[in-house]
PDB file of C-alpha atoms and ligand atoms in Angstrom:
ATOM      1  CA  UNK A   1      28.528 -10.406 -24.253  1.00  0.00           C
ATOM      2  CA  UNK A   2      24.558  -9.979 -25.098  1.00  0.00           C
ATOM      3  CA  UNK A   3      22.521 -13.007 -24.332  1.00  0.00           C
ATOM      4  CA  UNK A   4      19.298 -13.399 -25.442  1.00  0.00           C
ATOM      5  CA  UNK A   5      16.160 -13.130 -23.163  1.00  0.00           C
ATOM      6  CA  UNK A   6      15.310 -16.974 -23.219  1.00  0.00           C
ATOM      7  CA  UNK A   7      17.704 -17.888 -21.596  1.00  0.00           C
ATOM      8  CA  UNK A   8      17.287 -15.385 -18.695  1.00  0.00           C
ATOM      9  CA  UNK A   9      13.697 -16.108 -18.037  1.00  0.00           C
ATOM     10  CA  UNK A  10      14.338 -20.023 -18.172  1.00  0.00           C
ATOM     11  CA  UNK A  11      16.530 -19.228 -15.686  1.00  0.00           C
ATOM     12  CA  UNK A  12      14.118 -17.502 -13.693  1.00  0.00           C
ATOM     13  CA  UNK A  13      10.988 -19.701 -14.218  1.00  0.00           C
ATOM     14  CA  UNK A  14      13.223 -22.605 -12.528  1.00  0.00           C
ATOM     15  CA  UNK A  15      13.440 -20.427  -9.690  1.00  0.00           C
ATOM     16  CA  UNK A  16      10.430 -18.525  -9.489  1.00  0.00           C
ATOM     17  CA  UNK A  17      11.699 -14.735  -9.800  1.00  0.00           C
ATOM     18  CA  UNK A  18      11.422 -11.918 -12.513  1.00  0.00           C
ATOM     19  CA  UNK A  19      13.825 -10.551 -14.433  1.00  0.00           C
ATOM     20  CA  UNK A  20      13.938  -6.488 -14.751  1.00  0.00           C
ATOM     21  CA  UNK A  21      13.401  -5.035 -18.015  1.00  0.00           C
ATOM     22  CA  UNK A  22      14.358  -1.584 -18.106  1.00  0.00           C
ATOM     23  CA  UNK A  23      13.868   1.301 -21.045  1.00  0.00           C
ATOM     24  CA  UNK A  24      16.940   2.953 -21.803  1.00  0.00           C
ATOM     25  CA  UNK A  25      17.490   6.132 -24.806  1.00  0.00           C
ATOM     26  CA  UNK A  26      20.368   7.788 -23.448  1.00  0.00           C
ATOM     27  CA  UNK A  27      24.015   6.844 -22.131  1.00  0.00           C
ATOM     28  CA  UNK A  28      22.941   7.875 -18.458  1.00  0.00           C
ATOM     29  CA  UNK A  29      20.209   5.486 -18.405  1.00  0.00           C
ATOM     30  CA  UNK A  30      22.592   2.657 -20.099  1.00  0.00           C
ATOM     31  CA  UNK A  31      24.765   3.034 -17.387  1.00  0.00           C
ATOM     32  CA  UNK A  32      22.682   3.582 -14.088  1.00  0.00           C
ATOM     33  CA  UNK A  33      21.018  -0.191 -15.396  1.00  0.00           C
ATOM     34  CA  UNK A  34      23.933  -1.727 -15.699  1.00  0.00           C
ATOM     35  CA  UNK A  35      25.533  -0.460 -12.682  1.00  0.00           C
ATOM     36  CA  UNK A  36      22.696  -1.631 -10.825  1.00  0.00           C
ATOM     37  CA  UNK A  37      22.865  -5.138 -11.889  1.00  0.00           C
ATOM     38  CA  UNK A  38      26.221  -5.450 -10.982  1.00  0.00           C
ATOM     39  CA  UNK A  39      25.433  -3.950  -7.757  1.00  0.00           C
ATOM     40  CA  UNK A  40      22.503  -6.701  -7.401  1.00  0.00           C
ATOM     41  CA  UNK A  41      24.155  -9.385  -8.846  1.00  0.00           C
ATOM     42  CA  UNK A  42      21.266  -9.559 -11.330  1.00  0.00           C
ATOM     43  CA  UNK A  43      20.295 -10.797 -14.672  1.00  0.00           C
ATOM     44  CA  UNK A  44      19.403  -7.728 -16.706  1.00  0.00           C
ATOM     45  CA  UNK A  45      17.555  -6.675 -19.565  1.00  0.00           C
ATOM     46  CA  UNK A  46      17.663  -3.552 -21.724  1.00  0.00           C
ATOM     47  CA  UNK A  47      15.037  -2.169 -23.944  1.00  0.00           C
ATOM     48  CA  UNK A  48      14.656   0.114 -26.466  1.00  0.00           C
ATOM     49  CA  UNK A  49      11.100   1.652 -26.907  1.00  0.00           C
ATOM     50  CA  UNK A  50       9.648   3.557 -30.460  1.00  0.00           C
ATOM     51  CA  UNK A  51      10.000   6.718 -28.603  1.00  0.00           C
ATOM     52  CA  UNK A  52      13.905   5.780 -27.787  1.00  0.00           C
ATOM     53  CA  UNK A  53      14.576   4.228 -31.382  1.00  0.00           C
ATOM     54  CA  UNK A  54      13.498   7.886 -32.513  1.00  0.00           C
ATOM     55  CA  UNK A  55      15.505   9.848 -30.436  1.00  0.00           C
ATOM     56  CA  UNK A  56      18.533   7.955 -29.914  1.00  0.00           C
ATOM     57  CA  UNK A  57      18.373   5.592 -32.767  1.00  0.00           C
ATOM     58  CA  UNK A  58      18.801   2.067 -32.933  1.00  0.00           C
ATOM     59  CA  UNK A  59      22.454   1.834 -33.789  1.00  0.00           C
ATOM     60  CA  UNK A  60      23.623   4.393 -30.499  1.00  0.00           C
ATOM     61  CA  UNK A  61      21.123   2.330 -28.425  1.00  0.00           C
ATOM     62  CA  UNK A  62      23.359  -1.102 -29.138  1.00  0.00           C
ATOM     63  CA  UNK A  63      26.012   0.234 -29.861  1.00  0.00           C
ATOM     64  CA  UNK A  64      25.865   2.007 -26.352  1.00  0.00           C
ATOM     65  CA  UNK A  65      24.870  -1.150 -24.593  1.00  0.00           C
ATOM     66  CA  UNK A  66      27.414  -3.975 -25.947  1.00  0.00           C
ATOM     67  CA  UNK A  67      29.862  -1.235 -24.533  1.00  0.00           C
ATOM     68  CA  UNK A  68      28.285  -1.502 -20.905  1.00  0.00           C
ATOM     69  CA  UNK A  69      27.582  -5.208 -21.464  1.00  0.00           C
ATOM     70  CA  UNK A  70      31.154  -6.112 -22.839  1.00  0.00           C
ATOM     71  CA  UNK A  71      32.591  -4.882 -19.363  1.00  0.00           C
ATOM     72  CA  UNK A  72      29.933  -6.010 -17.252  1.00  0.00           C
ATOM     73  CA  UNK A  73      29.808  -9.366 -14.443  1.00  0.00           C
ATOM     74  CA  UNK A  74      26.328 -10.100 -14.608  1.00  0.00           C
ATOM     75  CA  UNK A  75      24.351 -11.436 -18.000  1.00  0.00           C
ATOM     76  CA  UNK A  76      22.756  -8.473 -19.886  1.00  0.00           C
ATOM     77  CA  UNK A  77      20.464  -8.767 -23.034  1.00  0.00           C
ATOM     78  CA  UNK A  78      19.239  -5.997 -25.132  1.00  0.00           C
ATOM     79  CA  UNK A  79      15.512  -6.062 -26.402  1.00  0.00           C
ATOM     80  CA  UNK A  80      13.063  -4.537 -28.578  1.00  0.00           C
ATOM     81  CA  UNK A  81      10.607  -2.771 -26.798  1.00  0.00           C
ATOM     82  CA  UNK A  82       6.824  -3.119 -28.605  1.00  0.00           C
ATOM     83  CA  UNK A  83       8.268  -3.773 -32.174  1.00  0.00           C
ATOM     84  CA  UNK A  84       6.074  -2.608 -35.072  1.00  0.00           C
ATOM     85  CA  UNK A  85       7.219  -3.652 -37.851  1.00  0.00           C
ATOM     86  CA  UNK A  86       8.563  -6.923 -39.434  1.00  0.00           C
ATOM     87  CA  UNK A  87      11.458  -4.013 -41.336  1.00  0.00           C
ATOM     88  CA  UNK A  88      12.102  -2.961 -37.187  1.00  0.00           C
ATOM     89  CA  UNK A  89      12.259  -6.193 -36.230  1.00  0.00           C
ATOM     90  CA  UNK A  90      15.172  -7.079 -38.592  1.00  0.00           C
ATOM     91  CA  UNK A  91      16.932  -3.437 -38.087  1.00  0.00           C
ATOM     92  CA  UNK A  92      16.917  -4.774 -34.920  1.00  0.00           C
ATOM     93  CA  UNK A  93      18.549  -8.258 -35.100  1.00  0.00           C
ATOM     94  CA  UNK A  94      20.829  -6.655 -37.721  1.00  0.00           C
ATOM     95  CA  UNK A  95      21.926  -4.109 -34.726  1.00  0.00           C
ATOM     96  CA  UNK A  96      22.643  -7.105 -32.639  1.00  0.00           C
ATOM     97  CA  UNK A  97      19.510  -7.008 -30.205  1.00  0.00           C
ATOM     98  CA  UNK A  98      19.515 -10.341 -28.905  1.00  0.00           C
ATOM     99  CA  UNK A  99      15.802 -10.294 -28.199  1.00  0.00           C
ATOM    100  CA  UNK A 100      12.442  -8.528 -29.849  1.00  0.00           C
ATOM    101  CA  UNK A 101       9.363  -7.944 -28.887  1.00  0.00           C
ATOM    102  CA  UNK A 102       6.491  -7.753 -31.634  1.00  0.00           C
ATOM    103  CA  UNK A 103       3.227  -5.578 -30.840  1.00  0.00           C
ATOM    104  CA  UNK A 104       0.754  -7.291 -32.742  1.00  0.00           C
ATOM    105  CA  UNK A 105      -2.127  -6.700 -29.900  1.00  0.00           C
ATOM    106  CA  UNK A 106      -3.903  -3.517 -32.444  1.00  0.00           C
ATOM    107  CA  UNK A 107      -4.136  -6.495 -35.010  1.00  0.00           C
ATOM    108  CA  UNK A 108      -7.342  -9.548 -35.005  1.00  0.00           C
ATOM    109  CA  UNK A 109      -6.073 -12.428 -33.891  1.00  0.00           C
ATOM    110  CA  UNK A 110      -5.226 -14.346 -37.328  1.00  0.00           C
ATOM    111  CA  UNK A 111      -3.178 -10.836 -37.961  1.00  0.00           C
ATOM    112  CA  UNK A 112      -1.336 -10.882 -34.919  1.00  0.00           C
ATOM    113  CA  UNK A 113      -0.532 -14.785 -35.484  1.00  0.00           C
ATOM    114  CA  UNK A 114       0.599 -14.544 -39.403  1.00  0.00           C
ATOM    115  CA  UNK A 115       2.963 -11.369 -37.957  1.00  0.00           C
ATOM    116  CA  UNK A 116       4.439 -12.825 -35.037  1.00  0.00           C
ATOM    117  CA  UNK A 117       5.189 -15.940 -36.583  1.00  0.00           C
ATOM    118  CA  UNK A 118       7.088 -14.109 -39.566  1.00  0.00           C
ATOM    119  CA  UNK A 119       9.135 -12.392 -36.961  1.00  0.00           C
ATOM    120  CA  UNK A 120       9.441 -15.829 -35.431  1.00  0.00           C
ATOM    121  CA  UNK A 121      10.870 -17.069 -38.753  1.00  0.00           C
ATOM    122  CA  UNK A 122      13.180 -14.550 -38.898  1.00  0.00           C
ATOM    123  CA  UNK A 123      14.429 -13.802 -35.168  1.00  0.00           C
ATOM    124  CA  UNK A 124      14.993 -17.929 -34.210  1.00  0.00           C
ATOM    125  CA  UNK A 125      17.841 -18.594 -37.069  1.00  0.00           C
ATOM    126  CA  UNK A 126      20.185 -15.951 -35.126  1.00  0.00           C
ATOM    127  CA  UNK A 127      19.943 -17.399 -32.123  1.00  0.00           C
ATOM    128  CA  UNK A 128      17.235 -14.024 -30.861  1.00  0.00           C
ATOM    129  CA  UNK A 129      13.894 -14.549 -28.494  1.00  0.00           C
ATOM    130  CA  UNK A 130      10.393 -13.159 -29.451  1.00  0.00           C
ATOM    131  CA  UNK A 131       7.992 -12.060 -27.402  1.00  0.00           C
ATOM    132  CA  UNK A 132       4.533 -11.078 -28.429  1.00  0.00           C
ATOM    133  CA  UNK A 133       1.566  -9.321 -27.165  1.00  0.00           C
ATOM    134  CA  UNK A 134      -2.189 -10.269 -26.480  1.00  0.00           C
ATOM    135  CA  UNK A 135      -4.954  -8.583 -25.183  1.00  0.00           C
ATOM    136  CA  UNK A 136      -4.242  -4.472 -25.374  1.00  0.00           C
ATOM    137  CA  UNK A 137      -1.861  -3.206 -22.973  1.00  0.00           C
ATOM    138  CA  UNK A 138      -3.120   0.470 -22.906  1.00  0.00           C
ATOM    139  CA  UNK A 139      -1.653   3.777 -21.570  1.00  0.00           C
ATOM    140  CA  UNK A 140      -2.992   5.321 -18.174  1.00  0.00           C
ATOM    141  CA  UNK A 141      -4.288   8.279 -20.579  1.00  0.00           C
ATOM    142  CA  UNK A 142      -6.685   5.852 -22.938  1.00  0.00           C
ATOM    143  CA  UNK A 143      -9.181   6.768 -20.536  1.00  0.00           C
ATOM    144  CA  UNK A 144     -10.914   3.581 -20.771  1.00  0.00           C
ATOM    145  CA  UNK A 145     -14.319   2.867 -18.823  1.00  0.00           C
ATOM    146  CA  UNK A 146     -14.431   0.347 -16.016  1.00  0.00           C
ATOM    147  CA  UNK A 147     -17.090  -1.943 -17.467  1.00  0.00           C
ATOM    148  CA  UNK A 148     -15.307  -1.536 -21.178  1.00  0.00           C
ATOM    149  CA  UNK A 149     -11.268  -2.837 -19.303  1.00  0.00           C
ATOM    150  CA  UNK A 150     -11.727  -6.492 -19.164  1.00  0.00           C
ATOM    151  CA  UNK A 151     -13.062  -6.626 -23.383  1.00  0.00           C
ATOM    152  CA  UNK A 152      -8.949  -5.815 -23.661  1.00  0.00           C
ATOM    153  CA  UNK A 153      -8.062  -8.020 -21.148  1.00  0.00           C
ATOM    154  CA  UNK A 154      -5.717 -11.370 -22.522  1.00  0.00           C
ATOM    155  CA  UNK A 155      -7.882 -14.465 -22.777  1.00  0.00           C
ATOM    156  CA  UNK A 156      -6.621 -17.282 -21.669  1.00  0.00           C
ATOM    157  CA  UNK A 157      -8.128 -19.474 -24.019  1.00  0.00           C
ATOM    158  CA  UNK A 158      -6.925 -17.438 -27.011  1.00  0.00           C
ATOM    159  CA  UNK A 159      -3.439 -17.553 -25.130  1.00  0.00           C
ATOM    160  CA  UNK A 160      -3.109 -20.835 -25.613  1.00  0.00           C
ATOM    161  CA  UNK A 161      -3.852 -21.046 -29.145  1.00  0.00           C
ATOM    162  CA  UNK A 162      -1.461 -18.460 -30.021  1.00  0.00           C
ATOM    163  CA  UNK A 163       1.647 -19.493 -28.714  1.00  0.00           C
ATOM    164  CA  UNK A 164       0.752 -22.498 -30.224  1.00  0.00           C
ATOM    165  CA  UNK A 165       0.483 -21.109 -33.214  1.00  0.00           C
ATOM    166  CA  UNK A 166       3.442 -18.791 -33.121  1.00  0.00           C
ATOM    167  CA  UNK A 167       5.713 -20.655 -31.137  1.00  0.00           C
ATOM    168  CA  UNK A 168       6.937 -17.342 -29.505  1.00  0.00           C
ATOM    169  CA  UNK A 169       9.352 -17.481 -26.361  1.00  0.00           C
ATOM    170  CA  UNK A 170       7.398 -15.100 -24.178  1.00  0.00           C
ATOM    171  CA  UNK A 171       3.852 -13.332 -23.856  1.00  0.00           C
ATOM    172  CA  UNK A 172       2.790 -10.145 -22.547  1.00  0.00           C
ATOM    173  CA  UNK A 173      -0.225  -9.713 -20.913  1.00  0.00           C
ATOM    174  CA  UNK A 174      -3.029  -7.658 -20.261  1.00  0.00           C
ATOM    175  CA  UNK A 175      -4.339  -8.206 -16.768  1.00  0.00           C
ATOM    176  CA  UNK A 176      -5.061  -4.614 -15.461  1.00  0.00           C
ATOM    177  CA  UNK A 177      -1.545  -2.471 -16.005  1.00  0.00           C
ATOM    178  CA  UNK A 178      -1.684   0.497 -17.824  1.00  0.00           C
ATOM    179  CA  UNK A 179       2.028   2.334 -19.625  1.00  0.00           C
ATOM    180  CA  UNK A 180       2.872   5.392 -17.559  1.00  0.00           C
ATOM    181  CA  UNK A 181       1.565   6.402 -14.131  1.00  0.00           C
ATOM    182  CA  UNK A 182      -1.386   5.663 -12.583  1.00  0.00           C
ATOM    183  CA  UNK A 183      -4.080   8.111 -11.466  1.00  0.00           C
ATOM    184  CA  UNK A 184      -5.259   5.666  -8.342  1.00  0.00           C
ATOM    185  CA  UNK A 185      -4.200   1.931  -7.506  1.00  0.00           C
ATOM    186  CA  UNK A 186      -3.921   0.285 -10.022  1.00  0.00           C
ATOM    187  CA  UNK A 187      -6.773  -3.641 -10.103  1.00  0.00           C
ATOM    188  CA  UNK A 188      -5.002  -5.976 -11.390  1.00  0.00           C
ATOM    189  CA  UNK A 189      -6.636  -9.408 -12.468  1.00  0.00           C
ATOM    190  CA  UNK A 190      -4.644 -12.507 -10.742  1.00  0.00           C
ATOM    191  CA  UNK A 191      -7.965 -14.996 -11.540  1.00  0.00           C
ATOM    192  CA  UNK A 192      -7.220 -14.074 -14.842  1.00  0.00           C
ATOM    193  CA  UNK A 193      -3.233 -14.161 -14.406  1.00  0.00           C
ATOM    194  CA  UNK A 194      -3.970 -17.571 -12.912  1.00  0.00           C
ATOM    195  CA  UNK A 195      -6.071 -18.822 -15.882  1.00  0.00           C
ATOM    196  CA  UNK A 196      -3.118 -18.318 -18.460  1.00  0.00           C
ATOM    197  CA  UNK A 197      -0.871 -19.399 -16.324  1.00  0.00           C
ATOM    198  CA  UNK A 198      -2.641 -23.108 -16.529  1.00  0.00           C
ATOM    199  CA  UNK A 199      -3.411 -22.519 -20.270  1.00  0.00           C
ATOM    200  CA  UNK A 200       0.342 -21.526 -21.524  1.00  0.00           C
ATOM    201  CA  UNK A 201       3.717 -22.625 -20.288  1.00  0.00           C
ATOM    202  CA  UNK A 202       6.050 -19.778 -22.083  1.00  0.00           C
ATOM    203  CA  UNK A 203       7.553 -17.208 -19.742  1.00  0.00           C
ATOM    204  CA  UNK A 204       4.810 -14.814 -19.103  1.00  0.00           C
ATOM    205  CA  UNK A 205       5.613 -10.520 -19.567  1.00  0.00           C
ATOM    206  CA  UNK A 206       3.708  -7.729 -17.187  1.00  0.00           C
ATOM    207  CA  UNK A 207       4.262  -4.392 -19.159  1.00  0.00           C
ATOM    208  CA  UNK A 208       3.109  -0.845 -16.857  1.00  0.00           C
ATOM    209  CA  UNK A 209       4.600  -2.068 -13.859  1.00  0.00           C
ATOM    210  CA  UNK A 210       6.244   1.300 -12.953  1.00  0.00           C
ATOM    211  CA  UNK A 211       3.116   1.977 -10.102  1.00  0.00           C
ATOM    212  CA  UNK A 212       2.496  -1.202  -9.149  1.00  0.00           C
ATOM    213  CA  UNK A 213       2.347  -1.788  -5.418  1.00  0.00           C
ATOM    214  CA  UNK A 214       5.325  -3.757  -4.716  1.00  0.00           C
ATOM    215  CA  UNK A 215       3.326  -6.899  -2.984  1.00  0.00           C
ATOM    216  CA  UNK A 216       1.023  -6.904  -5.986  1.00  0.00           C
ATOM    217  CA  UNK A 217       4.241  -7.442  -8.270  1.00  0.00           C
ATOM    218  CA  UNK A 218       5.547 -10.371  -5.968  1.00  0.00           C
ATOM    219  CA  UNK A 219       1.976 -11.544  -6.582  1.00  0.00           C
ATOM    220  CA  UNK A 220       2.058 -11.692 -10.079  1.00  0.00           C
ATOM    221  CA  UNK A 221       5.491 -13.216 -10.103  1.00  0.00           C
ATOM    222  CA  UNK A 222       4.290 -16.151  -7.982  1.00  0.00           C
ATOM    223  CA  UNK A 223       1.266 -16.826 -10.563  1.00  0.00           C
ATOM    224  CA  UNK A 224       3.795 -16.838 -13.510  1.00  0.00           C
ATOM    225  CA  UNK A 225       5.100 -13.552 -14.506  1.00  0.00           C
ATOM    226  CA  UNK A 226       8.811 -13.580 -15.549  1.00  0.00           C
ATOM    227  CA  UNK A 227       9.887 -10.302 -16.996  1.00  0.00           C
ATOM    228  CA  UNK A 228       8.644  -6.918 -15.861  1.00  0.00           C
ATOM    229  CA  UNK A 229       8.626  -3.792 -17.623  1.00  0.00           C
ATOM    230  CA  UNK A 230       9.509  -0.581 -15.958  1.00  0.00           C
ATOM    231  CA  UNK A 231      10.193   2.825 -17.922  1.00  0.00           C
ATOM    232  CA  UNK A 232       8.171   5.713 -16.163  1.00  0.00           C
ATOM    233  CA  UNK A 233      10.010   5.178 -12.397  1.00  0.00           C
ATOM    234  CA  UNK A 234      12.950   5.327 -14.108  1.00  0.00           C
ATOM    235  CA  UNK A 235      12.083   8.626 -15.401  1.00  0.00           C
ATOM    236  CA  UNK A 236      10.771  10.048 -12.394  1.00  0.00           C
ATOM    237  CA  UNK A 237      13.773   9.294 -10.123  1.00  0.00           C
ATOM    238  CA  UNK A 238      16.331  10.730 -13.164  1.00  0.00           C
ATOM    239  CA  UNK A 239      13.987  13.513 -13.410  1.00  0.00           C
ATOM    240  CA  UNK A 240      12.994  14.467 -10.089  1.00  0.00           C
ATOM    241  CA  UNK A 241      17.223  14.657  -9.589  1.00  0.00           C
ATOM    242  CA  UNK A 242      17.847  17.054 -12.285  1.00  0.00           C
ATOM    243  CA  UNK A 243      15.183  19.207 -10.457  1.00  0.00           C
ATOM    244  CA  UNK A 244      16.598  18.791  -7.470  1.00  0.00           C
ATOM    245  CA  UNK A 245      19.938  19.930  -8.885  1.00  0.00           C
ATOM    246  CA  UNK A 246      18.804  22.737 -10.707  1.00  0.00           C
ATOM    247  CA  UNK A 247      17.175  24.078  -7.816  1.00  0.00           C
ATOM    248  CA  UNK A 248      20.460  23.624  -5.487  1.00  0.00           C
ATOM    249  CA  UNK A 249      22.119  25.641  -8.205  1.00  0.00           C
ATOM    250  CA  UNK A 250      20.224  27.290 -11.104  1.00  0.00           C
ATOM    251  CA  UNK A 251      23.516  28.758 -12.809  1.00  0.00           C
ATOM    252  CA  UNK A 252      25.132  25.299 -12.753  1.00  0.00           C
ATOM    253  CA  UNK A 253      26.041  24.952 -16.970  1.00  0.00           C
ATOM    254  CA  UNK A 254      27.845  21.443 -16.504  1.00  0.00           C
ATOM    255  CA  UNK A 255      25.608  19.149 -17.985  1.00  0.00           C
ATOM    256  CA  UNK A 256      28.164  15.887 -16.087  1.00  0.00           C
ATOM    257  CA  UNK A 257      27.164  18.118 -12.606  1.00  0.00           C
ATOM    258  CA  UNK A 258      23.108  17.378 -13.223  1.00  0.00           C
ATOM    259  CA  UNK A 259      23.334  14.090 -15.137  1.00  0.00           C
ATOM    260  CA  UNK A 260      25.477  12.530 -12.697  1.00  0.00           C
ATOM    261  CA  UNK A 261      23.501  12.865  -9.691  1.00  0.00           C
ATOM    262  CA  UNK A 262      20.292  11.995 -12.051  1.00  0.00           C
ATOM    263  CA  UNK A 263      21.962   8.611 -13.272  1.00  0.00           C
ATOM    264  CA  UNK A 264      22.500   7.923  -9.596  1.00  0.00           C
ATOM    265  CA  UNK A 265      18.851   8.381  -8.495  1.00  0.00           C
ATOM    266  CA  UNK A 266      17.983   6.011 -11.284  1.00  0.00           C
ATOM    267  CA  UNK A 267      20.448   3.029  -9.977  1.00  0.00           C
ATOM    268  CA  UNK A 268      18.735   3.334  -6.475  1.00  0.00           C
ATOM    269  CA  UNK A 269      15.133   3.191  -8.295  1.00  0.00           C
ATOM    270  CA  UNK A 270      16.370   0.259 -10.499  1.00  0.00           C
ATOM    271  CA  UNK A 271      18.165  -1.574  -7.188  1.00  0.00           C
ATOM    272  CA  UNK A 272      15.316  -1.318  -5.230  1.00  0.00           C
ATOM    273  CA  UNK A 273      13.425  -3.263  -8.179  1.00  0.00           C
ATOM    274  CA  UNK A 274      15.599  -5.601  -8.579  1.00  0.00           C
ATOM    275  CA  UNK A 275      15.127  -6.674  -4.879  1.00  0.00           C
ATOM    276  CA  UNK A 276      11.339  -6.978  -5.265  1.00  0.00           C
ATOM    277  CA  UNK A 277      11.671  -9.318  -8.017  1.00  0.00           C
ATOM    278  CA  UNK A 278      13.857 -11.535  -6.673  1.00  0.00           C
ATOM    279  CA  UNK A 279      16.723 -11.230  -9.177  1.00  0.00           C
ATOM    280  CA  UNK A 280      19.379  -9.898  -7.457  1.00  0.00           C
ATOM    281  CA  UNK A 281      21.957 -11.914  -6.133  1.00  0.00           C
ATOM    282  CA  UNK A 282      20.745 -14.514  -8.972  1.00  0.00           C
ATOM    283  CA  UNK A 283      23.605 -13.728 -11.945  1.00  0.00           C
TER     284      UNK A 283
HETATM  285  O1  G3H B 301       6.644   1.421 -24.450  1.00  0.00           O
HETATM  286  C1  G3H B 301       6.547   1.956 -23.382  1.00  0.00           C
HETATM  287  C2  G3H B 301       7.377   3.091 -22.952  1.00  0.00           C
HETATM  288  O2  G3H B 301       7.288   3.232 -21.557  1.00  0.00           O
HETATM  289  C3  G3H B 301       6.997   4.406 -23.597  1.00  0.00           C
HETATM  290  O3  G3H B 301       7.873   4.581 -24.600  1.00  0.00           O
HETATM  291  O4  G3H B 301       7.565   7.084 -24.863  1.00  0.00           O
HETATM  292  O5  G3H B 301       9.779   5.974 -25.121  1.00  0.00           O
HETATM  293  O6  G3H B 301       8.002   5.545 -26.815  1.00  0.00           O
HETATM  294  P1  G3H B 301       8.308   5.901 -25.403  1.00  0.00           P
HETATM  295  P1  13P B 302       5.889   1.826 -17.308  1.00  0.00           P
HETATM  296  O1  13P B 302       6.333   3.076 -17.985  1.00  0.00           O
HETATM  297  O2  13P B 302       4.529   1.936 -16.716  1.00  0.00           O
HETATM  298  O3  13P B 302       6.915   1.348 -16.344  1.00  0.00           O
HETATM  299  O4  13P B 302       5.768   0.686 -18.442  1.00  0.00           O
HETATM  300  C1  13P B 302       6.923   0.291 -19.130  1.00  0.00           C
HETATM  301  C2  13P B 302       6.641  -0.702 -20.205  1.00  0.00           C
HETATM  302  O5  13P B 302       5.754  -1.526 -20.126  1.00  0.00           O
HETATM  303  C3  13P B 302       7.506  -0.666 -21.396  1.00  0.00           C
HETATM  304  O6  13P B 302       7.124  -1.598 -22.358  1.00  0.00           O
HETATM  305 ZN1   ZN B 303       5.069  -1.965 -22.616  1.00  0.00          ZN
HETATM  306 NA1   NA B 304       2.655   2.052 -15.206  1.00  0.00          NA
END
């Protein structure tokens, strides 16, 4: 059965690992993460982006998940991935998602309160986590100056009054990590890291982590972080097999002969994760 995310990052903030939080949109993907886990012995978590709510749609994406999670040994929860909408949010819990996240980070603050908290309202009575985002976690592409970064940066300050206000389970972060992949290494923030850390005791969330150097990750776990985000390796390793495949044989037509080697790239990629965050062996 689907748990909900609380309950896996409690888990992990007693111990002092990170949960995985993997993007999924189609059945290969489903299955490669789940496969993993159970390989690992790991807590998992599923997520379902805007981009994958388009293509797949939200009902395939749980619908394709409780099937993996029904049969699986390890704990698995299914979440929304940078929510939008208060209408997405419910779709959502309606589906059965046992977690959400909502975006609120384009919003002012008082905006980004009043919206989270609604969700809050609304997510809580069926038993589903929130988490919520503050400070702008950009794309690699934003093309952001160096000196202009930190103004997007979370503030610790403001950290605390928000999940005051809100009362959400879990808060992502801006501290340096950018969606997608990164053009050099990428600086990440820890003073900062360390700051909300001292200023807000809810799990904390480090989106972008897909090119993060694997020490810097066990760094930001140590100063707090608890679930970590990771769509783009995913899609490199599933990709990077199909052209692989393709190129071993360009007449192959059987789409189970190049999806099948791709959904086994992606459990090594996820499995190798999984170690660095400390949550294998851990379900
Ligand atoms: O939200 C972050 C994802 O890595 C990008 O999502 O392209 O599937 O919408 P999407
Ligand atoms: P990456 O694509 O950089 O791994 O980021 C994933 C993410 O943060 C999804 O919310
Ligand atoms: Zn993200
Ligand atoms: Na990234």
């Amino acid at each position: 059965p689907l748990v909900p995310v609380s309950v896996l990052l409690k888990d992990a903030a007693a111990e002092g690992y990170a949960v995985g939080a993997f993007n999924c949109n189609n059945m290969e993907i489903v299955q490669a993460i789940v496969t993993a886990a159970e390989a690992e012995k790991a807590p998992v978590i599923l997520q379902a982006s805007q981009g994958a709510i388009k293509y797949a749609g939200v009902d395939y994406i749980a619908a394709m998940v409780r099937a993996a999670a029904r049969r699986a040994r390890v704990p698995v929860a299914l979440h929304l991935d940078h929510g939008t909408s208060f209408d997405q949010v419910v779709c959502c819990l309606v589906a059965g998602f046992t977690s959400v996240m909502i975006d609120g980070s384009h919003l002012t603050l008082e905006q980004n309160i009043a919206l989270t908290r609604q969700v809050v309202s609304v997510a809580r009575p069926v038993g589903a986590s929130v988490e919520a985002e503050l400070g702008r976690i950009g794309g690699v592409e934003d093309d952001i100056a160096v000196d202009e970064r930190e103004a997007f940066f979370t503030d610790p300050g403001e950290a605390r009054y928000f999940v005051e206000q809100t009362g959400v389970d879990s808060l992502a972060v801006a501290i340096g990590t950018a969606h997608g992949r990164y053009k050099g290494r990428p600086q990440l923030d820890f003073a900062r890291l360390a700051r909300i850390r001292e200023q807000v005791s809810v799990p904390l969330v480090l989106h972008g982590a897909s090119g993060v150097p694997d020490d810097d990750l066990k760094e930001a776990i140590r100063l707090g972080v608890r679930k970590i985000n990771i769509d783009t390796n995913i899609r490199e390793s599933f990709v990077e097999a199909i052209r692989r495949r393709l190129a071993e044989d360009p007449r192959e037509i059987d789409p189970r002969k190049i999806l099948g080697p791709a959904r086994d790239a992606a459990v090594e990629t996820i499995r190798e994760k999984m170690r660095v965050f400390g949550c294998s062996g851990k379900a």
